[in-house]
């Protein structure tokens, strides 16, 4: 085993965001990833469900745009050679977990690859709403969360990641993601309770 040290990163106590310029993005909290009977269950994703739920309630109350991504595959997607079959459109595993079910005005982005922007209208939707800040939550930290956060940062959005609202399959993946988000993408790390919506 190789032991590596995680470089220091900062987790802010409090982050104030203007609700009208902010979107809460919930990445791939679908049964296949976040339910124990799912095909690619991430055990710690279960712990983030109540955290994301609370943040969702706070966001909805403040008029923050709520966006869900759904990993969406067709039969025989090339990604299945890495992960096995998962989130096939229309299956139970593809659906968002019951505790976080989207509401009528929420936006749902179906994505075929790790990155929520790749081949989707996400950037366009954010721009026409004049959104500048993205709070990124969900799973898996080093896969779809990191790829989406990376593109968001490269497109010029300010990214805020509550570390208690993302999950990974192991600690290495989690710390590597936090390092990339804070250092490489200049994202803001905080905890979900530290996010305040202020006009
Ligand atoms: Zn996938």
mmCIF file with all atom_site columns, C-alpha atoms and ligand atoms in Angstrom:
data_model
loop_
_atom_site.group_PDB
_atom_site.id
_atom_site.type_symbol
_atom_site.label_atom_id
_atom_site.label_alt_id
_atom_site.label_comp_id
_atom_site.label_asym_id
_atom_site.label_entity_id
_atom_site.label_seq_id
_atom_site.pdbx_PDB_ins_code
_atom_site.Cartn_x
_atom_site.Cartn_y
_atom_site.Cartn_z
_atom_site.occupancy
_atom_site.B_iso_or_equiv
_atom_site.pdbx_formal_charge
_atom_site.auth_seq_id
_atom_site.auth_comp_id
_atom_site.auth_asym_id
_atom_site.auth_atom_id
_atom_site.pdbx_PDB_model_num
ATOM   1   C  CA  . UNK A 1 1   ? 0.000   0.000  0.000   1.00 0.00 ? 1   UNK A CA  1
ATOM   2   C  CA  . UNK A 1 2   ? 1.185   3.504  -0.813  1.00 0.00 ? 2   UNK A CA  1
ATOM   3   C  CA  . UNK A 1 3   ? 0.378   6.060  1.868   1.00 0.00 ? 3   UNK A CA  1
ATOM   4   C  CA  . UNK A 1 4   ? -0.116  9.609  0.625   1.00 0.00 ? 4   UNK A CA  1
ATOM   5   C  CA  . UNK A 1 5   ? -0.737  12.804 2.491   1.00 0.00 ? 5   UNK A CA  1
ATOM   6   C  CA  . UNK A 1 6   ? -3.720  14.979 1.592   1.00 0.00 ? 6   UNK A CA  1
ATOM   7   C  CA  . UNK A 1 7   ? -2.608  18.581 1.012   1.00 0.00 ? 7   UNK A CA  1
ATOM   8   C  CA  . UNK A 1 8   ? -4.394  21.118 3.209   1.00 0.00 ? 8   UNK A CA  1
ATOM   9   C  CA  . UNK A 1 9   ? -7.677  22.499 1.919   1.00 0.00 ? 9   UNK A CA  1
ATOM   10  C  CA  . UNK A 1 10  ? -9.991  25.034 3.433   1.00 0.00 ? 10  UNK A CA  1
ATOM   11  C  CA  . UNK A 1 11  ? -13.596 24.369 4.459   1.00 0.00 ? 11  UNK A CA  1
ATOM   12  C  CA  . UNK A 1 12  ? -15.454 27.654 4.962   1.00 0.00 ? 12  UNK A CA  1
ATOM   13  C  CA  . UNK A 1 13  ? -17.786 28.018 7.951   1.00 0.00 ? 13  UNK A CA  1
ATOM   14  C  CA  . UNK A 1 14  ? -20.210 30.220 6.080   1.00 0.00 ? 14  UNK A CA  1
ATOM   15  C  CA  . UNK A 1 15  ? -20.952 30.995 2.434   1.00 0.00 ? 15  UNK A CA  1
ATOM   16  C  CA  . UNK A 1 16  ? -23.507 33.652 1.493   1.00 0.00 ? 16  UNK A CA  1
ATOM   17  C  CA  . UNK A 1 17  ? -25.159 33.363 -1.921  1.00 0.00 ? 17  UNK A CA  1
ATOM   18  C  CA  . UNK A 1 18  ? -27.809 35.375 -3.732  1.00 0.00 ? 18  UNK A CA  1
ATOM   19  C  CA  . UNK A 1 19  ? -30.690 32.966 -4.327  1.00 0.00 ? 19  UNK A CA  1
ATOM   20  C  CA  . UNK A 1 20  ? -31.638 34.362 -7.726  1.00 0.00 ? 20  UNK A CA  1
ATOM   21  C  CA  . UNK A 1 21  ? -28.109 33.858 -9.036  1.00 0.00 ? 21  UNK A CA  1
ATOM   22  C  CA  . UNK A 1 22  ? -27.735 30.385 -7.578  1.00 0.00 ? 22  UNK A CA  1
ATOM   23  C  CA  . UNK A 1 23  ? -28.683 26.864 -8.585  1.00 0.00 ? 23  UNK A CA  1
ATOM   24  C  CA  . UNK A 1 24  ? -28.596 23.786 -6.397  1.00 0.00 ? 24  UNK A CA  1
ATOM   25  C  CA  . UNK A 1 25  ? -27.485 20.820 -8.488  1.00 0.00 ? 25  UNK A CA  1
ATOM   26  C  CA  . UNK A 1 26  ? -28.219 17.333 -7.249  1.00 0.00 ? 26  UNK A CA  1
ATOM   27  C  CA  . UNK A 1 27  ? -26.138 14.848 -9.143  1.00 0.00 ? 27  UNK A CA  1
ATOM   28  C  CA  . UNK A 1 28  ? -27.319 11.317 -9.861  1.00 0.00 ? 28  UNK A CA  1
ATOM   29  C  CA  . UNK A 1 29  ? -29.117 10.602 -6.573  1.00 0.00 ? 29  UNK A CA  1
ATOM   30  C  CA  . UNK A 1 30  ? -30.798 7.686  -8.318  1.00 0.00 ? 30  UNK A CA  1
ATOM   31  C  CA  . UNK A 1 31  ? -31.691 4.297  -6.879  1.00 0.00 ? 31  UNK A CA  1
ATOM   32  C  CA  . UNK A 1 32  ? -28.815 2.531  -8.622  1.00 0.00 ? 32  UNK A CA  1
ATOM   33  C  CA  . UNK A 1 33  ? -26.315 4.738  -6.752  1.00 0.00 ? 33  UNK A CA  1
ATOM   34  C  CA  . UNK A 1 34  ? -28.089 5.798  -3.563  1.00 0.00 ? 34  UNK A CA  1
ATOM   35  C  CA  . UNK A 1 35  ? -30.384 2.900  -2.637  1.00 0.00 ? 35  UNK A CA  1
ATOM   36  C  CA  . UNK A 1 36  ? -28.990 -0.281 -0.999  1.00 0.00 ? 36  UNK A CA  1
ATOM   37  C  CA  . UNK A 1 37  ? -30.684 -2.369 -3.707  1.00 0.00 ? 37  UNK A CA  1
ATOM   38  C  CA  . UNK A 1 38  ? -29.118 -0.308 -6.483  1.00 0.00 ? 38  UNK A CA  1
ATOM   39  C  CA  . UNK A 1 39  ? -26.703 -1.804 -8.987  1.00 0.00 ? 39  UNK A CA  1
ATOM   40  C  CA  . UNK A 1 40  ? -23.790 0.508  -8.133  1.00 0.00 ? 40  UNK A CA  1
ATOM   41  C  CA  . UNK A 1 41  ? -24.670 1.444  -4.557  1.00 0.00 ? 41  UNK A CA  1
ATOM   42  C  CA  . UNK A 1 42  ? -22.382 3.973  -2.894  1.00 0.00 ? 42  UNK A CA  1
ATOM   43  C  CA  . UNK A 1 43  ? -22.899 3.179  0.821   1.00 0.00 ? 43  UNK A CA  1
ATOM   44  C  CA  . UNK A 1 44  ? -22.125 6.704  2.047   1.00 0.00 ? 44  UNK A CA  1
ATOM   45  C  CA  . UNK A 1 45  ? -24.627 8.192  -0.429  1.00 0.00 ? 45  UNK A CA  1
ATOM   46  C  CA  . UNK A 1 46  ? -27.336 7.072  1.988   1.00 0.00 ? 46  UNK A CA  1
ATOM   47  C  CA  . UNK A 1 47  ? -25.961 9.448  4.667   1.00 0.00 ? 47  UNK A CA  1
ATOM   48  C  CA  . UNK A 1 48  ? -26.129 12.395 2.300   1.00 0.00 ? 48  UNK A CA  1
ATOM   49  C  CA  . UNK A 1 49  ? -29.852 11.972 1.587   1.00 0.00 ? 49  UNK A CA  1
ATOM   50  C  CA  . UNK A 1 50  ? -31.109 13.832 4.706   1.00 0.00 ? 50  UNK A CA  1
ATOM   51  C  CA  . UNK A 1 51  ? -28.395 16.463 4.258   1.00 0.00 ? 51  UNK A CA  1
ATOM   52  C  CA  . UNK A 1 52  ? -29.388 17.138 0.637   1.00 0.00 ? 52  UNK A CA  1
ATOM   53  C  CA  . UNK A 1 53  ? -33.054 17.086 1.603   1.00 0.00 ? 53  UNK A CA  1
ATOM   54  C  CA  . UNK A 1 54  ? -32.534 19.819 4.180   1.00 0.00 ? 54  UNK A CA  1
ATOM   55  C  CA  . UNK A 1 55  ? -30.553 21.897 1.714   1.00 0.00 ? 55  UNK A CA  1
ATOM   56  C  CA  . UNK A 1 56  ? -33.262 21.354 -0.906  1.00 0.00 ? 56  UNK A CA  1
ATOM   57  C  CA  . UNK A 1 57  ? -35.921 22.654 1.471   1.00 0.00 ? 57  UNK A CA  1
ATOM   58  C  CA  . UNK A 1 58  ? -33.819 25.697 2.277   1.00 0.00 ? 58  UNK A CA  1
ATOM   59  C  CA  . UNK A 1 59  ? -33.136 26.321 -1.420  1.00 0.00 ? 59  UNK A CA  1
ATOM   60  C  CA  . UNK A 1 60  ? -36.777 25.961 -2.462  1.00 0.00 ? 60  UNK A CA  1
ATOM   61  C  CA  . UNK A 1 61  ? -37.897 28.344 0.277   1.00 0.00 ? 61  UNK A CA  1
ATOM   62  C  CA  . UNK A 1 62  ? -35.420 30.951 -0.942  1.00 0.00 ? 62  UNK A CA  1
ATOM   63  C  CA  . UNK A 1 63  ? -36.315 30.612 -4.622  1.00 0.00 ? 63  UNK A CA  1
ATOM   64  C  CA  . UNK A 1 64  ? -33.050 28.959 -5.652  1.00 0.00 ? 64  UNK A CA  1
ATOM   65  C  CA  . UNK A 1 65  ? -33.210 27.066 -8.970  1.00 0.00 ? 65  UNK A CA  1
ATOM   66  C  CA  . UNK A 1 66  ? -33.156 23.327 -8.342  1.00 0.00 ? 66  UNK A CA  1
ATOM   67  C  CA  . UNK A 1 67  ? -31.570 21.079 -10.942 1.00 0.00 ? 67  UNK A CA  1
ATOM   68  C  CA  . UNK A 1 68  ? -31.267 17.316 -10.903 1.00 0.00 ? 68  UNK A CA  1
ATOM   69  C  CA  . UNK A 1 69  ? -29.014 15.308 -13.140 1.00 0.00 ? 69  UNK A CA  1
ATOM   70  C  CA  . UNK A 1 70  ? -29.935 11.745 -13.986 1.00 0.00 ? 70  UNK A CA  1
ATOM   71  C  CA  . UNK A 1 71  ? -27.359 9.338  -15.300 1.00 0.00 ? 71  UNK A CA  1
ATOM   72  C  CA  . UNK A 1 72  ? -29.232 7.911  -18.281 1.00 0.00 ? 72  UNK A CA  1
ATOM   73  C  CA  . UNK A 1 73  ? -28.056 5.002  -20.367 1.00 0.00 ? 73  UNK A CA  1
ATOM   74  C  CA  . UNK A 1 74  ? -29.416 2.980  -23.215 1.00 0.00 ? 74  UNK A CA  1
ATOM   75  C  CA  . UNK A 1 75  ? -28.835 -0.739 -23.491 1.00 0.00 ? 75  UNK A CA  1
ATOM   76  C  CA  . UNK A 1 76  ? -25.203 -1.684 -24.222 1.00 0.00 ? 76  UNK A CA  1
ATOM   77  C  CA  . UNK A 1 77  ? -23.715 1.717  -23.384 1.00 0.00 ? 77  UNK A CA  1
ATOM   78  C  CA  . UNK A 1 78  ? -19.884 1.555  -23.699 1.00 0.00 ? 78  UNK A CA  1
ATOM   79  C  CA  . UNK A 1 79  ? -19.660 2.775  -20.045 1.00 0.00 ? 79  UNK A CA  1
ATOM   80  C  CA  . UNK A 1 80  ? -21.008 -0.627 -18.967 1.00 0.00 ? 80  UNK A CA  1
ATOM   81  C  CA  . UNK A 1 81  ? -17.619 -2.194 -19.782 1.00 0.00 ? 81  UNK A CA  1
ATOM   82  C  CA  . UNK A 1 82  ? -16.263 -0.258 -16.777 1.00 0.00 ? 82  UNK A CA  1
ATOM   83  C  CA  . UNK A 1 83  ? -19.198 -0.254 -14.364 1.00 0.00 ? 83  UNK A CA  1
ATOM   84  C  CA  . UNK A 1 84  ? -21.599 -2.908 -15.499 1.00 0.00 ? 84  UNK A CA  1
ATOM   85  C  CA  . UNK A 1 85  ? -25.159 -2.076 -16.453 1.00 0.00 ? 85  UNK A CA  1
ATOM   86  C  CA  . UNK A 1 86  ? -26.737 0.766  -14.460 1.00 0.00 ? 86  UNK A CA  1
ATOM   87  C  CA  . UNK A 1 87  ? -29.315 3.584  -14.672 1.00 0.00 ? 87  UNK A CA  1
ATOM   88  C  CA  . UNK A 1 88  ? -30.910 2.270  -17.838 1.00 0.00 ? 88  UNK A CA  1
ATOM   89  C  CA  . UNK A 1 89  ? -33.618 4.761  -18.785 1.00 0.00 ? 89  UNK A CA  1
ATOM   90  C  CA  . UNK A 1 90  ? -37.034 3.814  -17.491 1.00 0.00 ? 90  UNK A CA  1
ATOM   91  C  CA  . UNK A 1 91  ? -35.852 1.247  -14.905 1.00 0.00 ? 91  UNK A CA  1
ATOM   92  C  CA  . UNK A 1 92  ? -36.313 1.546  -11.124 1.00 0.00 ? 92  UNK A CA  1
ATOM   93  C  CA  . UNK A 1 93  ? -32.557 2.048  -10.710 1.00 0.00 ? 93  UNK A CA  1
ATOM   94  C  CA  . UNK A 1 94  ? -32.707 5.079  -12.997 1.00 0.00 ? 94  UNK A CA  1
ATOM   95  C  CA  . UNK A 1 95  ? -35.305 6.861  -10.847 1.00 0.00 ? 95  UNK A CA  1
ATOM   96  C  CA  . UNK A 1 96  ? -34.340 9.424  -8.241  1.00 0.00 ? 96  UNK A CA  1
ATOM   97  C  CA  . UNK A 1 97  ? -34.563 8.125  -4.657  1.00 0.00 ? 97  UNK A CA  1
ATOM   98  C  CA  . UNK A 1 98  ? -37.974 8.644  -3.050  1.00 0.00 ? 98  UNK A CA  1
ATOM   99  C  CA  . UNK A 1 99  ? -36.640 10.974 -0.335  1.00 0.00 ? 99  UNK A CA  1
ATOM   100 C  CA  . UNK A 1 100 ? -35.403 13.486 -2.911  1.00 0.00 ? 100 UNK A CA  1
ATOM   101 C  CA  . UNK A 1 101 ? -38.146 13.311 -5.515  1.00 0.00 ? 101 UNK A CA  1
ATOM   102 C  CA  . UNK A 1 102 ? -38.141 16.347 -7.811  1.00 0.00 ? 102 UNK A CA  1
ATOM   103 C  CA  . UNK A 1 103 ? -41.012 18.845 -7.662  1.00 0.00 ? 103 UNK A CA  1
ATOM   104 C  CA  . UNK A 1 104 ? -42.904 20.408 -10.526 1.00 0.00 ? 104 UNK A CA  1
ATOM   105 C  CA  . UNK A 1 105 ? -40.674 23.421 -11.151 1.00 0.00 ? 105 UNK A CA  1
ATOM   106 C  CA  . UNK A 1 106 ? -37.371 21.599 -10.792 1.00 0.00 ? 106 UNK A CA  1
ATOM   107 C  CA  . UNK A 1 107 ? -35.201 21.060 -13.843 1.00 0.00 ? 107 UNK A CA  1
ATOM   108 C  CA  . UNK A 1 108 ? -34.082 17.584 -14.801 1.00 0.00 ? 108 UNK A CA  1
ATOM   109 C  CA  . UNK A 1 109 ? -31.039 16.989 -16.962 1.00 0.00 ? 109 UNK A CA  1
ATOM   110 C  CA  . UNK A 1 110 ? -30.581 13.542 -18.441 1.00 0.00 ? 110 UNK A CA  1
ATOM   111 C  CA  . UNK A 1 111 ? -26.919 12.906 -19.078 1.00 0.00 ? 111 UNK A CA  1
ATOM   112 C  CA  . UNK A 1 112 ? -25.188 10.022 -20.771 1.00 0.00 ? 112 UNK A CA  1
ATOM   113 C  CA  . UNK A 1 113 ? -21.650 10.724 -19.584 1.00 0.00 ? 113 UNK A CA  1
ATOM   114 C  CA  . UNK A 1 114 ? -20.021 11.665 -16.254 1.00 0.00 ? 114 UNK A CA  1
ATOM   115 C  CA  . UNK A 1 115 ? -20.168 15.372 -16.967 1.00 0.00 ? 115 UNK A CA  1
ATOM   116 C  CA  . UNK A 1 116 ? -23.574 17.025 -16.478 1.00 0.00 ? 116 UNK A CA  1
ATOM   117 C  CA  . UNK A 1 117 ? -22.741 19.588 -19.176 1.00 0.00 ? 117 UNK A CA  1
ATOM   118 C  CA  . UNK A 1 118 ? -21.560 17.168 -21.842 1.00 0.00 ? 118 UNK A CA  1
ATOM   119 C  CA  . UNK A 1 119 ? -24.173 16.851 -24.570 1.00 0.00 ? 119 UNK A CA  1
ATOM   120 C  CA  . UNK A 1 120 ? -26.883 18.467 -22.388 1.00 0.00 ? 120 UNK A CA  1
ATOM   121 C  CA  . UNK A 1 121 ? -28.563 21.915 -22.317 1.00 0.00 ? 121 UNK A CA  1
ATOM   122 C  CA  . UNK A 1 122 ? -27.332 22.606 -18.757 1.00 0.00 ? 122 UNK A CA  1
ATOM   123 C  CA  . UNK A 1 123 ? -25.077 25.580 -19.572 1.00 0.00 ? 123 UNK A CA  1
ATOM   124 C  CA  . UNK A 1 124 ? -27.795 27.148 -21.735 1.00 0.00 ? 124 UNK A CA  1
ATOM   125 C  CA  . UNK A 1 125 ? -30.414 26.756 -18.991 1.00 0.00 ? 125 UNK A CA  1
ATOM   126 C  CA  . UNK A 1 126 ? -28.115 28.361 -16.418 1.00 0.00 ? 126 UNK A CA  1
ATOM   127 C  CA  . UNK A 1 127 ? -27.217 31.277 -18.699 1.00 0.00 ? 127 UNK A CA  1
ATOM   128 C  CA  . UNK A 1 128 ? -30.773 32.209 -19.625 1.00 0.00 ? 128 UNK A CA  1
ATOM   129 C  CA  . UNK A 1 129 ? -31.576 32.282 -15.898 1.00 0.00 ? 129 UNK A CA  1
ATOM   130 C  CA  . UNK A 1 130 ? -28.529 34.421 -15.205 1.00 0.00 ? 130 UNK A CA  1
ATOM   131 C  CA  . UNK A 1 131 ? -27.166 31.925 -12.713 1.00 0.00 ? 131 UNK A CA  1
ATOM   132 C  CA  . UNK A 1 132 ? -23.616 32.477 -11.546 1.00 0.00 ? 132 UNK A CA  1
ATOM   133 C  CA  . UNK A 1 133 ? -23.226 30.185 -8.539  1.00 0.00 ? 133 UNK A CA  1
ATOM   134 C  CA  . UNK A 1 134 ? -23.648 26.422 -8.486  1.00 0.00 ? 134 UNK A CA  1
ATOM   135 C  CA  . UNK A 1 135 ? -24.007 24.422 -5.302  1.00 0.00 ? 135 UNK A CA  1
ATOM   136 C  CA  . UNK A 1 136 ? -22.998 20.936 -6.326  1.00 0.00 ? 136 UNK A CA  1
ATOM   137 C  CA  . UNK A 1 137 ? -24.189 17.912 -4.332  1.00 0.00 ? 137 UNK A CA  1
ATOM   138 C  CA  . UNK A 1 138 ? -24.760 14.216 -4.964  1.00 0.00 ? 138 UNK A CA  1
ATOM   139 C  CA  . UNK A 1 139 ? -22.696 11.297 -6.118  1.00 0.00 ? 139 UNK A CA  1
ATOM   140 C  CA  . UNK A 1 140 ? -20.190 9.950  -7.063  1.00 0.00 ? 140 UNK A CA  1
ATOM   141 C  CA  . UNK A 1 141 ? -17.680 12.525 -5.766  1.00 0.00 ? 141 UNK A CA  1
ATOM   142 C  CA  . UNK A 1 142 ? -14.731 11.706 -8.036  1.00 0.00 ? 142 UNK A CA  1
ATOM   143 C  CA  . UNK A 1 143 ? -16.832 10.801 -11.040 1.00 0.00 ? 143 UNK A CA  1
ATOM   144 C  CA  . UNK A 1 144 ? -19.963 12.729 -11.976 1.00 0.00 ? 144 UNK A CA  1
ATOM   145 C  CA  . UNK A 1 145 ? -19.643 15.358 -9.225  1.00 0.00 ? 145 UNK A CA  1
ATOM   146 C  CA  . UNK A 1 146 ? -16.025 16.146 -10.092 1.00 0.00 ? 146 UNK A CA  1
ATOM   147 C  CA  . UNK A 1 147 ? -16.531 16.149 -13.866 1.00 0.00 ? 147 UNK A CA  1
ATOM   148 C  CA  . UNK A 1 148 ? -19.551 18.423 -13.573 1.00 0.00 ? 148 UNK A CA  1
ATOM   149 C  CA  . UNK A 1 149 ? -17.788 20.732 -11.101 1.00 0.00 ? 149 UNK A CA  1
ATOM   150 C  CA  . UNK A 1 150 ? -14.759 20.881 -13.379 1.00 0.00 ? 150 UNK A CA  1
ATOM   151 C  CA  . UNK A 1 151 ? -16.699 21.906 -16.455 1.00 0.00 ? 151 UNK A CA  1
ATOM   152 C  CA  . UNK A 1 152 ? -18.736 24.391 -14.396 1.00 0.00 ? 152 UNK A CA  1
ATOM   153 C  CA  . UNK A 1 153 ? -15.533 26.043 -13.189 1.00 0.00 ? 153 UNK A CA  1
ATOM   154 C  CA  . UNK A 1 154 ? -14.025 26.102 -16.695 1.00 0.00 ? 154 UNK A CA  1
ATOM   155 C  CA  . UNK A 1 155 ? -17.205 27.771 -17.964 1.00 0.00 ? 155 UNK A CA  1
ATOM   156 C  CA  . UNK A 1 156 ? -16.804 30.493 -15.334 1.00 0.00 ? 156 UNK A CA  1
ATOM   157 C  CA  . UNK A 1 157 ? -19.367 29.517 -12.706 1.00 0.00 ? 157 UNK A CA  1
ATOM   158 C  CA  . UNK A 1 158 ? -18.552 29.903 -9.039  1.00 0.00 ? 158 UNK A CA  1
ATOM   159 C  CA  . UNK A 1 159 ? -18.801 26.445 -7.534  1.00 0.00 ? 159 UNK A CA  1
ATOM   160 C  CA  . UNK A 1 160 ? -19.692 25.676 -3.936  1.00 0.00 ? 160 UNK A CA  1
ATOM   161 C  CA  . UNK A 1 161 ? -19.475 22.109 -2.704  1.00 0.00 ? 161 UNK A CA  1
ATOM   162 C  CA  . UNK A 1 162 ? -20.904 21.167 0.703   1.00 0.00 ? 162 UNK A CA  1
ATOM   163 C  CA  . UNK A 1 163 ? -18.637 18.287 1.679   1.00 0.00 ? 163 UNK A CA  1
ATOM   164 C  CA  . UNK A 1 164 ? -21.323 16.550 3.737   1.00 0.00 ? 164 UNK A CA  1
ATOM   165 C  CA  . UNK A 1 165 ? -23.597 16.392 0.672   1.00 0.00 ? 165 UNK A CA  1
ATOM   166 C  CA  . UNK A 1 166 ? -21.321 14.392 -1.651  1.00 0.00 ? 166 UNK A CA  1
ATOM   167 C  CA  . UNK A 1 167 ? -20.248 10.765 -1.402  1.00 0.00 ? 167 UNK A CA  1
ATOM   168 C  CA  . UNK A 1 168 ? -17.557 8.481  -2.773  1.00 0.00 ? 168 UNK A CA  1
ATOM   169 C  CA  . UNK A 1 169 ? -16.803 4.764  -2.745  1.00 0.00 ? 169 UNK A CA  1
ATOM   170 C  CA  . UNK A 1 170 ? -13.689 5.226  -0.603  1.00 0.00 ? 170 UNK A CA  1
ATOM   171 C  CA  . UNK A 1 171 ? -11.681 7.874  1.247   1.00 0.00 ? 171 UNK A CA  1
ATOM   172 C  CA  . UNK A 1 172 ? -9.030  8.213  -1.418  1.00 0.00 ? 172 UNK A CA  1
ATOM   173 C  CA  . UNK A 1 173 ? -11.617 9.118  -4.037  1.00 0.00 ? 173 UNK A CA  1
ATOM   174 C  CA  . UNK A 1 174 ? -13.250 11.599 -1.655  1.00 0.00 ? 174 UNK A CA  1
ATOM   175 C  CA  . UNK A 1 175 ? -10.045 13.416 -0.667  1.00 0.00 ? 175 UNK A CA  1
ATOM   176 C  CA  . UNK A 1 176 ? -8.760  13.456 -4.239  1.00 0.00 ? 176 UNK A CA  1
ATOM   177 C  CA  . UNK A 1 177 ? -12.017 15.098 -5.299  1.00 0.00 ? 177 UNK A CA  1
ATOM   178 C  CA  . UNK A 1 178 ? -11.881 17.722 -2.558  1.00 0.00 ? 178 UNK A CA  1
ATOM   179 C  CA  . UNK A 1 179 ? -8.299  18.529 -3.488  1.00 0.00 ? 179 UNK A CA  1
ATOM   180 C  CA  . UNK A 1 180 ? -9.171  18.925 -7.178  1.00 0.00 ? 180 UNK A CA  1
ATOM   181 C  CA  . UNK A 1 181 ? -12.252 21.009 -6.477  1.00 0.00 ? 181 UNK A CA  1
ATOM   182 C  CA  . UNK A 1 182 ? -10.538 23.390 -4.064  1.00 0.00 ? 182 UNK A CA  1
ATOM   183 C  CA  . UNK A 1 183 ? -7.135  23.705 -5.726  1.00 0.00 ? 183 UNK A CA  1
ATOM   184 C  CA  . UNK A 1 184 ? -7.614  23.101 -9.419  1.00 0.00 ? 184 UNK A CA  1
ATOM   185 C  CA  . UNK A 1 185 ? -11.100 24.524 -9.870  1.00 0.00 ? 185 UNK A CA  1
ATOM   186 C  CA  . UNK A 1 186 ? -10.974 27.126 -7.097  1.00 0.00 ? 186 UNK A CA  1
ATOM   187 C  CA  . UNK A 1 187 ? -14.240 25.806 -5.756  1.00 0.00 ? 187 UNK A CA  1
ATOM   188 C  CA  . UNK A 1 188 ? -15.478 26.758 -2.319  1.00 0.00 ? 188 UNK A CA  1
ATOM   189 C  CA  . UNK A 1 189 ? -15.785 23.889 0.152   1.00 0.00 ? 189 UNK A CA  1
ATOM   190 C  CA  . UNK A 1 190 ? -18.185 24.270 3.048   1.00 0.00 ? 190 UNK A CA  1
ATOM   191 C  CA  . UNK A 1 191 ? -20.801 22.252 4.946   1.00 0.00 ? 191 UNK A CA  1
ATOM   192 C  CA  . UNK A 1 192 ? -24.450 22.353 4.000   1.00 0.00 ? 192 UNK A CA  1
ATOM   193 C  CA  . UNK A 1 193 ? -25.430 24.205 7.185   1.00 0.00 ? 193 UNK A CA  1
ATOM   194 C  CA  . UNK A 1 194 ? -22.922 26.902 6.293   1.00 0.00 ? 194 UNK A CA  1
ATOM   195 C  CA  . UNK A 1 195 ? -24.783 27.921 3.137   1.00 0.00 ? 195 UNK A CA  1
ATOM   196 C  CA  . UNK A 1 196 ? -26.882 31.046 3.611   1.00 0.00 ? 196 UNK A CA  1
ATOM   197 C  CA  . UNK A 1 197 ? -29.161 32.516 0.950   1.00 0.00 ? 197 UNK A CA  1
ATOM   198 C  CA  . UNK A 1 198 ? -29.193 36.291 1.164   1.00 0.00 ? 198 UNK A CA  1
ATOM   199 C  CA  . UNK A 1 199 ? -30.498 38.865 -1.300  1.00 0.00 ? 199 UNK A CA  1
HETATM 200 ZN ZN1 . LIG B 2 .   ? -23.281 5.904  -15.907 1.00 0.00 ? 1   LIG B ZN1 1
#
